[in-house]
Amino acid sequence: MKRIIAAGAAGIVISSTAAAQSSVTLYGSLDAGIAYVSNVGGHSKWMEEQGNMQPDRWGLFGTEDLGGGLHAVFKLENGFYTNTGNFAKAGTLFNRQAYVGISQDKIGLISLGHQTPFNFDVLGPFSTAYQAASWFAFHPGNIDELADTGIVPFDNSVKFRSVDYYGFTVGAMMGLGNTTNFATGRNYGFTVTYAQGPFKAGAVYSNERNRTPSIVTTGITTFQGQPAATYAADNVENMGAGLSYQIGKLQLHGLYTRVKLKSNGFSDLYQSYDAGANYQFTPANSVSGGASTTTLSGRRWTQVEIGDIYALSKSTQIYVNVLFEHANDNAKAAFFTAGVSSGRNQTVVLTGMHHSF
């Protein structure tokens, strides 16, 4: 349960008929467990993992009623590591999100600041990693930006999301580079979503300049003539579409993502196909599974996952995940952030506990 720390506070009277109402909500998530990784650089590894089911984070969300259907809003969100207490991005307090905006009940929300792109907002929830609740199951390198890492959000951004019109919502977003060259560091994106009854779908297109995708975590050492550890793309075209359908206790989901990476005259395509299912056996227990296959420059990674989540309460869950990845001859297995295998196969087995507030 999210804790309301200030609600219904009387504001400054702005007219003879309306006074502002404001609230601030403190929320957060802590997740930790133990994982076994079969091969990292030729050796097995036991590790305390964190942020597997949900990223470790805490934040503040505030809203003020301005009258006439208008609301001022803000959000400040920090990502951290439960197992060490460190910031997820060193030196940056609100590394996940930091924005202020205004919403209108019949139009939507416009916000400004450090904000997540539509790939995270819209496409991420259709992925096996999200639906089966395992951070390791995000596609190799997270090049399609389904997970919120320190390099994924758009800085200096303006973002619009509409209200629901007969099941449809639309959105547009632009991040500015804040330089004298308008094109340097500029990012923009668009989305459309549809939800009606048991069916949900969404599509996203974004165009991003001067980005630093995490190529090195895929096990690649050199990419497009650059060291993978310091790779920077001149331009990234990031798009995808996903859907889900609920049939009683069973939910089916599918996702396709496509990323074109360009730098120094090179152009390479990163693609992922992802599908899976969840089944709610009891109100407290659900089982999820899925598979994905990802390609980049003649390399292919195929991974499968199955997991079980048991809810001890609305706020606390325990879980177990088993994941397996196989790479083709041109690649090494490398579950996202687990470490690069010395060979073509890698297995992760883990169990943990998640608590939200």
Tab-separated table of C-alpha atoms in Angstrom:
chain	number	residue	atom	x	y	z
A	1	MET	CA	0.000	0.000	0.000
A	2	LYS	CA	1.257	3.414	-0.854
A	3	ARG	CA	1.407	5.759	2.075
A	4	ILE	CA	-0.281	9.131	1.827
A	5	ILE	CA	1.820	11.548	3.811
A	6	ALA	CA	-0.164	14.672	3.015
A	7	ALA	CA	-3.697	14.758	1.713
A	8	GLY	CA	-6.545	17.224	1.548
A	9	ALA	CA	-4.334	20.148	2.557
A	10	ALA	CA	-6.024	23.509	2.067
A	11	GLY	CA	-4.301	25.600	-0.591
A	12	ILE	CA	-4.367	29.227	-1.545
A	13	VAL	CA	-7.815	30.323	-2.606
A	14	ILE	CA	-7.566	31.153	-6.300
A	15	SER	CA	-11.193	32.115	-6.833
A	16	SER	CA	-14.318	32.714	-4.807
A	17	THR	CA	-15.483	29.154	-5.492
A	18	ALA	CA	-12.349	26.980	-5.505
A	19	ALA	CA	-9.441	26.226	-3.218
A	20	ALA	CA	-6.503	23.991	-4.108
A	21	GLN	CA	-6.337	20.428	-2.766
A	22	SER	CA	-2.944	18.721	-2.740
A	23	SER	CA	-1.401	15.375	-1.826
A	24	VAL	CA	2.033	13.776	-1.834
A	25	THR	CA	2.503	9.996	-1.962
A	26	LEU	CA	5.639	8.201	-0.821
A	27	TYR	CA	6.104	4.816	-2.513
A	28	GLY	CA	8.822	2.268	-3.067
A	29	SER	CA	9.941	-1.266	-3.840
A	30	LEU	CA	12.658	-3.501	-2.329
A	31	ASP	CA	13.682	-6.824	-3.827
A	32	ALA	CA	16.509	-9.193	-2.918
A	33	GLY	CA	17.367	-12.867	-3.260
A	34	ILE	CA	20.004	-15.462	-4.115
A	35	ALA	CA	20.918	-16.476	-7.678
A	36	TYR	CA	23.053	-19.177	-9.285
A	37	VAL	CA	24.527	-18.420	-12.732
A	38	SER	CA	25.988	-21.456	-14.491
A	39	ASN	CA	28.702	-19.718	-16.508
A	40	VAL	CA	30.255	-16.251	-16.207
A	41	GLY	CA	33.600	-16.091	-17.966
A	42	GLY	CA	33.971	-19.856	-17.697
A	43	HIS	CA	33.017	-20.212	-14.025
A	44	SER	CA	29.751	-20.666	-12.140
A	45	LYS	CA	28.705	-17.883	-9.798
A	46	TRP	CA	26.555	-17.559	-6.680
A	47	MET	CA	25.345	-14.029	-6.042
A	48	GLU	CA	22.922	-11.997	-3.992
A	49	GLU	CA	20.659	-10.456	-6.592
A	50	GLN	CA	18.435	-7.420	-6.224
A	51	GLY	CA	15.655	-5.782	-8.214
A	52	ASN	CA	14.719	-9.004	-10.017
A	53	MET	CA	10.927	-9.018	-9.671
A	54	GLN	CA	10.750	-5.220	-9.605
A	55	PRO	CA	13.545	-2.628	-9.643
A	56	ASP	CA	14.567	-1.293	-6.237
A	57	ARG	CA	13.294	2.267	-6.028
A	58	TRP	CA	11.607	4.910	-3.927
A	59	GLY	CA	9.775	7.991	-5.032
A	60	LEU	CA	7.426	10.866	-4.386
A	61	PHE	CA	4.361	11.588	-6.485
A	62	GLY	CA	2.418	14.786	-5.909
A	63	THR	CA	-0.727	16.347	-7.297
A	64	GLU	CA	-2.568	19.608	-6.704
A	65	ASP	CA	-6.135	20.305	-7.816
A	66	LEU	CA	-6.139	23.658	-9.601
A	67	GLY	CA	-9.863	23.627	-10.342
A	68	GLY	CA	-11.690	23.341	-13.649
A	69	GLY	CA	-10.293	19.871	-14.321
A	70	LEU	CA	-6.677	21.062	-14.095
A	71	HIS	CA	-4.062	19.411	-11.875
A	72	ALA	CA	-0.407	20.194	-11.222
A	73	VAL	CA	1.680	17.012	-10.832
A	74	PHE	CA	5.257	16.023	-10.069
A	75	LYS	CA	7.253	12.819	-9.727
A	76	LEU	CA	10.709	12.175	-8.261
A	77	GLU	CA	12.004	8.599	-8.396
A	78	ASN	CA	15.333	7.158	-7.286
A	79	GLY	CA	16.684	3.742	-8.262
A	80	PHE	CA	19.049	2.007	-5.858
A	81	TYR	CA	20.475	-1.409	-5.001
A	82	THR	CA	19.086	-3.137	-1.909
A	83	ASN	CA	22.103	-5.443	-1.646
A	84	THR	CA	24.625	-2.555	-1.382
A	85	GLY	CA	22.565	0.580	-0.733
A	86	ASN	CA	24.199	2.316	-3.714
A	87	PHE	CA	22.443	4.501	-6.265
A	88	ALA	CA	21.593	2.682	-9.501
A	89	LYS	CA	23.348	5.567	-11.289
A	90	ALA	CA	26.232	6.966	-9.275
A	91	GLY	CA	25.929	10.640	-8.397
A	92	THR	CA	22.347	11.003	-9.661
A	93	LEU	CA	19.666	11.048	-6.977
A	94	PHE	CA	16.477	10.899	-9.060
A	95	ASN	CA	17.969	8.681	-11.743
A	96	ARG	CA	14.742	6.973	-12.837
A	97	GLN	CA	12.385	9.941	-13.235
A	98	ALA	CA	12.128	13.600	-12.279
A	99	TYR	CA	9.380	15.717	-13.815
A	100	VAL	CA	6.758	18.375	-13.222
A	101	GLY	CA	3.644	18.860	-15.318
A	102	ILE	CA	0.016	19.765	-15.671
A	103	SER	CA	-2.938	17.565	-16.562
A	104	GLN	CA	-6.453	18.243	-17.788
A	105	ASP	CA	-9.197	15.695	-17.139
A	106	LYS	CA	-10.502	15.716	-20.732
A	107	ILE	CA	-7.180	16.083	-22.587
A	108	GLY	CA	-4.226	14.483	-20.833
A	109	LEU	CA	-0.884	15.184	-19.162
A	110	ILE	CA	2.046	17.271	-20.362
A	111	SER	CA	5.238	17.006	-18.314
A	112	LEU	CA	8.826	18.264	-18.415
A	113	GLY	CA	12.032	16.755	-17.039
A	114	HIS	CA	13.963	13.450	-16.921
A	115	GLN	CA	11.413	10.889	-18.157
A	116	THR	CA	11.107	7.294	-19.365
A	117	PRO	CA	10.564	6.714	-23.114
A	118	PHE	CA	7.488	5.034	-24.566
A	119	ASN	CA	9.383	1.784	-25.139
A	120	PHE	CA	9.550	1.427	-21.359
A	121	ASP	CA	6.050	2.781	-20.686
A	122	VAL	CA	4.136	0.937	-23.422
A	123	LEU	CA	6.161	-2.002	-24.777
A	124	GLY	CA	7.836	-3.162	-21.564
A	125	PRO	CA	4.577	-4.463	-20.007
A	126	PHE	CA	4.094	-6.850	-22.974
A	127	SER	CA	7.506	-8.533	-22.481
A	128	THR	CA	8.198	-11.863	-20.786
A	129	ALA	CA	10.610	-10.085	-18.425
A	130	TYR	CA	7.790	-7.876	-17.154
A	131	GLN	CA	5.005	-10.472	-17.200
A	132	ALA	CA	7.101	-13.260	-15.673
A	133	ALA	CA	8.751	-10.775	-13.303
A	134	SER	CA	12.462	-11.328	-13.914
A	135	TRP	CA	14.984	-8.594	-14.683
A	136	PHE	CA	17.356	-11.133	-16.266
A	137	ALA	CA	14.778	-11.933	-18.968
A	138	PHE	CA	15.004	-8.532	-20.654
A	139	HIS	CA	16.440	-8.917	-24.134
A	140	PRO	CA	20.262	-9.006	-24.406
A	141	GLY	CA	21.765	-5.590	-23.737
A	142	ASN	CA	18.323	-3.977	-23.294
A	143	ILE	CA	18.985	-2.261	-26.632
A	144	ASP	CA	15.208	-1.917	-27.152
A	145	GLU	CA	14.926	0.035	-23.869
A	146	LEU	CA	12.234	-2.080	-22.196
A	147	ALA	CA	13.981	-1.794	-18.807
A	148	ASP	CA	14.653	1.541	-17.108
A	149	THR	CA	18.426	1.769	-16.737
A	150	GLY	CA	20.448	4.938	-16.224
A	151	ILE	CA	20.939	5.507	-19.967
A	152	VAL	CA	17.332	4.873	-21.048
A	153	PRO	CA	15.298	7.942	-19.910
A	154	PHE	CA	15.226	11.108	-22.038
A	155	ASP	CA	16.828	14.106	-20.347
A	156	ASN	CA	15.445	17.628	-20.848
A	157	SER	CA	12.245	16.150	-22.245
A	158	VAL	CA	8.695	17.286	-22.914
A	159	LYS	CA	6.112	14.488	-22.882
A	160	PHE	CA	2.387	14.310	-23.649
A	161	ARG	CA	0.001	11.432	-22.909
A	162	SER	CA	-3.669	11.753	-23.761
A	163	VAL	CA	-6.628	10.518	-21.754
A	164	ASP	CA	-8.533	7.468	-22.970
A	165	TYR	CA	-10.709	8.121	-26.048
A	166	TYR	CA	-12.932	5.063	-26.659
A	167	GLY	CA	-10.066	2.784	-25.652
A	168	PHE	CA	-7.349	4.691	-27.530
A	169	THR	CA	-4.563	6.845	-26.078
A	170	VAL	CA	-1.816	8.687	-27.956
A	171	GLY	CA	1.473	10.214	-26.866
A	172	ALA	CA	4.381	12.288	-28.130
A	173	MET	CA	7.724	13.092	-26.553
A	174	MET	CA	10.866	15.099	-27.301
A	175	GLY	CA	14.167	15.273	-25.442
A	176	LEU	CA	16.448	18.231	-26.132
A	177	GLY	CA	20.214	18.074	-26.268
A	178	ASN	CA	20.531	21.567	-24.768
A	179	THR	CA	23.340	22.474	-27.170
A	180	THR	CA	23.687	25.103	-29.914
A	181	ASN	CA	23.262	22.281	-32.459
A	182	PHE	CA	19.579	21.316	-32.234
A	183	ALA	CA	20.197	17.807	-33.647
A	184	THR	CA	22.878	16.842	-31.105
A	185	GLY	CA	21.399	14.719	-28.339
A	186	ARG	CA	17.853	15.178	-29.623
A	187	ASN	CA	15.343	12.368	-29.061
A	188	TYR	CA	11.686	12.116	-30.023
A	189	GLY	CA	9.010	9.448	-29.955
A	190	PHE	CA	5.332	8.652	-30.548
A	191	THR	CA	2.932	6.011	-29.263
A	192	VAL	CA	-0.620	4.777	-29.655
A	193	THR	CA	-2.319	2.264	-27.360
A	194	TYR	CA	-5.678	0.504	-27.297
A	195	ALA	CA	-7.404	-1.299	-24.430
A	196	GLN	CA	-10.893	-2.769	-24.453
A	197	GLY	CA	-12.034	-5.513	-22.101
A	198	PRO	CA	-9.513	-8.378	-22.078
A	199	PHE	CA	-7.517	-7.017	-25.044
A	200	LYS	CA	-4.590	-4.566	-24.907
A	201	ALA	CA	-2.212	-3.410	-27.620
A	202	GLY	CA	0.398	-0.719	-28.133
A	203	ALA	CA	2.901	0.537	-30.709
A	204	VAL	CA	5.887	2.883	-30.409
A	205	TYR	CA	8.324	4.699	-32.696
A	206	SER	CA	11.288	6.745	-31.491
A	207	ASN	CA	14.307	8.391	-33.088
A	208	GLU	CA	17.277	9.037	-30.811
A	209	ARG	CA	20.618	10.753	-31.456
A	210	ASN	CA	23.983	10.363	-29.723
A	211	ARG	CA	22.909	7.459	-27.524
A	212	THR	CA	25.095	4.895	-25.715
A	213	PRO	CA	23.351	1.483	-25.891
A	214	SER	CA	24.881	-1.154	-23.620
A	215	ILE	CA	26.346	-3.311	-26.400
A	216	VAL	CA	29.128	-4.647	-24.161
A	217	THR	CA	26.674	-6.566	-21.927
A	218	THR	CA	25.771	-8.808	-24.908
A	219	GLY	CA	29.325	-10.185	-24.950
A	220	ILE	CA	30.341	-8.249	-28.070
A	221	THR	CA	33.774	-6.633	-27.728
A	222	THR	CA	33.888	-4.466	-30.889
A	223	PHE	CA	30.878	-3.039	-32.714
A	224	GLN	CA	30.690	-0.760	-35.763
A	225	GLY	CA	34.394	-0.010	-35.517
A	226	GLN	CA	34.225	1.028	-31.851
A	227	PRO	CA	35.068	-0.720	-28.560
A	228	ALA	CA	31.754	-2.065	-27.278
A	229	ALA	CA	32.454	-0.741	-23.768
A	230	THR	CA	32.398	2.857	-25.049
A	231	TYR	CA	30.109	2.437	-28.063
A	232	ALA	CA	28.073	5.514	-29.021
A	233	ALA	CA	25.443	5.523	-31.762
A	234	ASP	CA	24.981	8.558	-33.986
A	235	ASN	CA	21.350	7.588	-34.479
A	236	VAL	CA	18.992	4.938	-33.043
A	237	GLU	CA	15.588	4.135	-34.577
A	238	ASN	CA	13.626	2.222	-31.952
A	239	MET	CA	10.183	0.794	-32.674
A	240	GLY	CA	7.913	-2.065	-31.713
A	241	ALA	CA	4.413	-3.358	-31.052
A	242	GLY	CA	2.876	-5.635	-28.442
A	243	LEU	CA	-0.428	-7.098	-27.303
A	244	SER	CA	-2.011	-9.171	-24.560
A	245	TYR	CA	-5.302	-11.029	-24.095
A	246	GLN	CA	-6.924	-12.251	-20.875
A	247	ILE	CA	-8.947	-15.502	-20.951
A	248	GLY	CA	-10.242	-16.134	-17.451
A	249	LYS	CA	-7.191	-16.944	-15.299
A	250	LEU	CA	-4.905	-17.183	-18.352
A	251	GLN	CA	-3.145	-14.222	-19.946
A	252	LEU	CA	-1.320	-14.447	-23.286
A	253	HIS	CA	1.146	-11.795	-24.436
A	254	GLY	CA	3.405	-11.096	-27.421
A	255	LEU	CA	5.911	-8.433	-28.445
A	256	TYR	CA	8.100	-7.438	-31.394
A	257	THR	CA	10.882	-4.827	-31.171
A	258	ARG	CA	13.160	-3.483	-33.918
A	259	VAL	CA	16.154	-1.196	-33.382
A	260	LYS	CA	18.373	0.246	-36.120
A	261	LEU	CA	21.794	1.344	-34.841
A	262	LYS	CA	23.877	3.744	-36.942
A	263	SER	CA	27.381	5.138	-36.433
A	264	ASN	CA	30.435	5.960	-38.549
A	265	GLY	CA	28.647	4.886	-41.738
A	266	PHE	CA	27.619	1.491	-40.277
A	267	SER	CA	24.007	0.343	-39.894
A	268	ASP	CA	22.926	-2.771	-37.977
A	269	LEU	CA	19.537	-4.165	-37.007
A	270	TYR	CA	18.599	-5.525	-33.574
A	271	GLN	CA	15.309	-7.472	-33.481
A	272	SER	CA	13.445	-9.402	-30.775
A	273	TYR	CA	10.391	-11.660	-30.858
A	274	ASP	CA	8.888	-12.368	-27.433
A	275	ALA	CA	5.817	-14.332	-26.265
A	276	GLY	CA	4.501	-16.017	-23.149
A	277	ALA	CA	1.636	-16.761	-20.789
A	278	ASN	CA	0.636	-16.307	-17.139
A	279	TYR	CA	-1.817	-18.435	-15.182
A	280	GLN	CA	-3.362	-17.440	-11.832
A	281	PHE	CA	-3.849	-20.764	-10.064
A	282	THR	CA	-5.101	-19.187	-6.843
A	283	PRO	CA	-5.509	-15.576	-5.662
A	284	ALA	CA	-2.086	-15.918	-4.018
A	285	ASN	CA	-0.185	-18.021	-6.565
A	286	SER	CA	0.638	-17.467	-10.240
A	287	VAL	CA	2.935	-19.239	-12.701
A	288	SER	CA	4.449	-17.452	-15.704
A	289	GLY	CA	6.567	-18.513	-18.641
A	290	GLY	CA	7.820	-17.214	-21.946
A	291	ALA	CA	10.488	-17.217	-24.613
A	292	SER	CA	12.246	-14.707	-26.822
A	293	THR	CA	14.766	-14.709	-29.639
A	294	THR	CA	16.988	-11.729	-30.436
A	295	THR	CA	19.299	-11.098	-33.395
A	296	LEU	CA	22.075	-8.560	-34.069
A	297	SER	CA	24.651	-8.641	-36.874
A	298	GLY	CA	24.586	-12.400	-37.451
A	299	ARG	CA	24.315	-13.179	-33.739
A	300	ARG	CA	21.282	-14.804	-32.129
A	301	TRP	CA	20.287	-15.277	-28.505
A	302	THR	CA	17.275	-17.440	-27.592
A	303	GLN	CA	16.065	-17.535	-24.012
A	304	VAL	CA	13.250	-19.187	-22.061
A	305	GLU	CA	11.949	-18.523	-18.563
A	306	ILE	CA	9.491	-20.019	-16.107
A	307	GLY	CA	8.669	-18.537	-12.724
A	308	ASP	CA	6.339	-18.862	-9.763
A	309	ILE	CA	5.167	-15.992	-7.559
A	310	TYR	CA	3.430	-16.519	-4.215
A	311	ALA	CA	1.853	-13.532	-2.489
A	312	LEU	CA	2.157	-13.471	1.288
A	313	SER	CA	0.121	-10.242	1.271
A	314	LYS	CA	-0.762	-7.431	-1.128
A	315	SER	CA	2.639	-5.894	-0.461
A	316	THR	CA	4.942	-8.910	-0.064
A	317	GLN	CA	5.724	-11.766	-2.444
A	318	ILE	CA	8.258	-14.590	-2.666
A	319	TYR	CA	9.326	-15.994	-6.030
A	320	VAL	CA	11.482	-18.477	-7.910
A	321	ASN	CA	12.724	-18.197	-11.524
A	322	VAL	CA	14.569	-20.561	-13.855
A	323	LEU	CA	16.043	-19.130	-17.076
A	324	PHE	CA	18.052	-20.655	-19.923
A	325	GLU	CA	19.756	-18.906	-22.849
A	326	HIS	CA	21.374	-20.370	-25.958
A	327	ALA	CA	23.479	-18.344	-28.411
A	328	ASN	CA	24.448	-19.250	-31.967
A	329	ASP	CA	28.037	-19.854	-33.132
A	330	ASN	CA	28.718	-16.130	-33.577
A	331	ALA	CA	27.713	-15.092	-30.056
A	332	LYS	CA	28.139	-15.877	-26.373
A	333	ALA	CA	25.224	-16.413	-23.995
A	334	ALA	CA	24.689	-13.318	-21.848
A	335	PHE	CA	21.557	-12.825	-19.763
A	336	PHE	CA	21.023	-9.117	-19.150
A	337	THR	CA	23.381	-7.978	-16.321
A	338	ALA	CA	24.131	-11.590	-15.251
A	339	GLY	CA	27.577	-11.546	-16.880
A	340	VAL	CA	28.856	-12.974	-20.167
A	341	SER	CA	29.266	-16.737	-20.510
A	342	SER	CA	32.430	-18.245	-21.994
A	343	GLY	CA	30.248	-20.380	-24.271
A	344	ARG	CA	26.909	-20.571	-26.019
A	345	ASN	CA	24.746	-21.575	-23.028
A	346	GLN	CA	23.860	-19.992	-19.710
A	347	THR	CA	21.403	-20.945	-16.951
A	348	VAL	CA	20.133	-18.783	-14.091
A	349	VAL	CA	18.220	-20.153	-11.085
A	350	LEU	CA	17.110	-17.737	-8.390
A	351	THR	CA	14.736	-17.143	-5.532
A	352	GLY	CA	13.889	-13.985	-3.651
A	353	MET	CA	11.485	-11.731	-1.841
A	354	HIS	CA	9.803	-8.519	-2.957
A	355	HIS	CA	8.122	-5.877	-0.804
A	356	SER	CA	6.396	-2.684	-1.912
A	357	PHE	CA	5.142	0.269	0.092
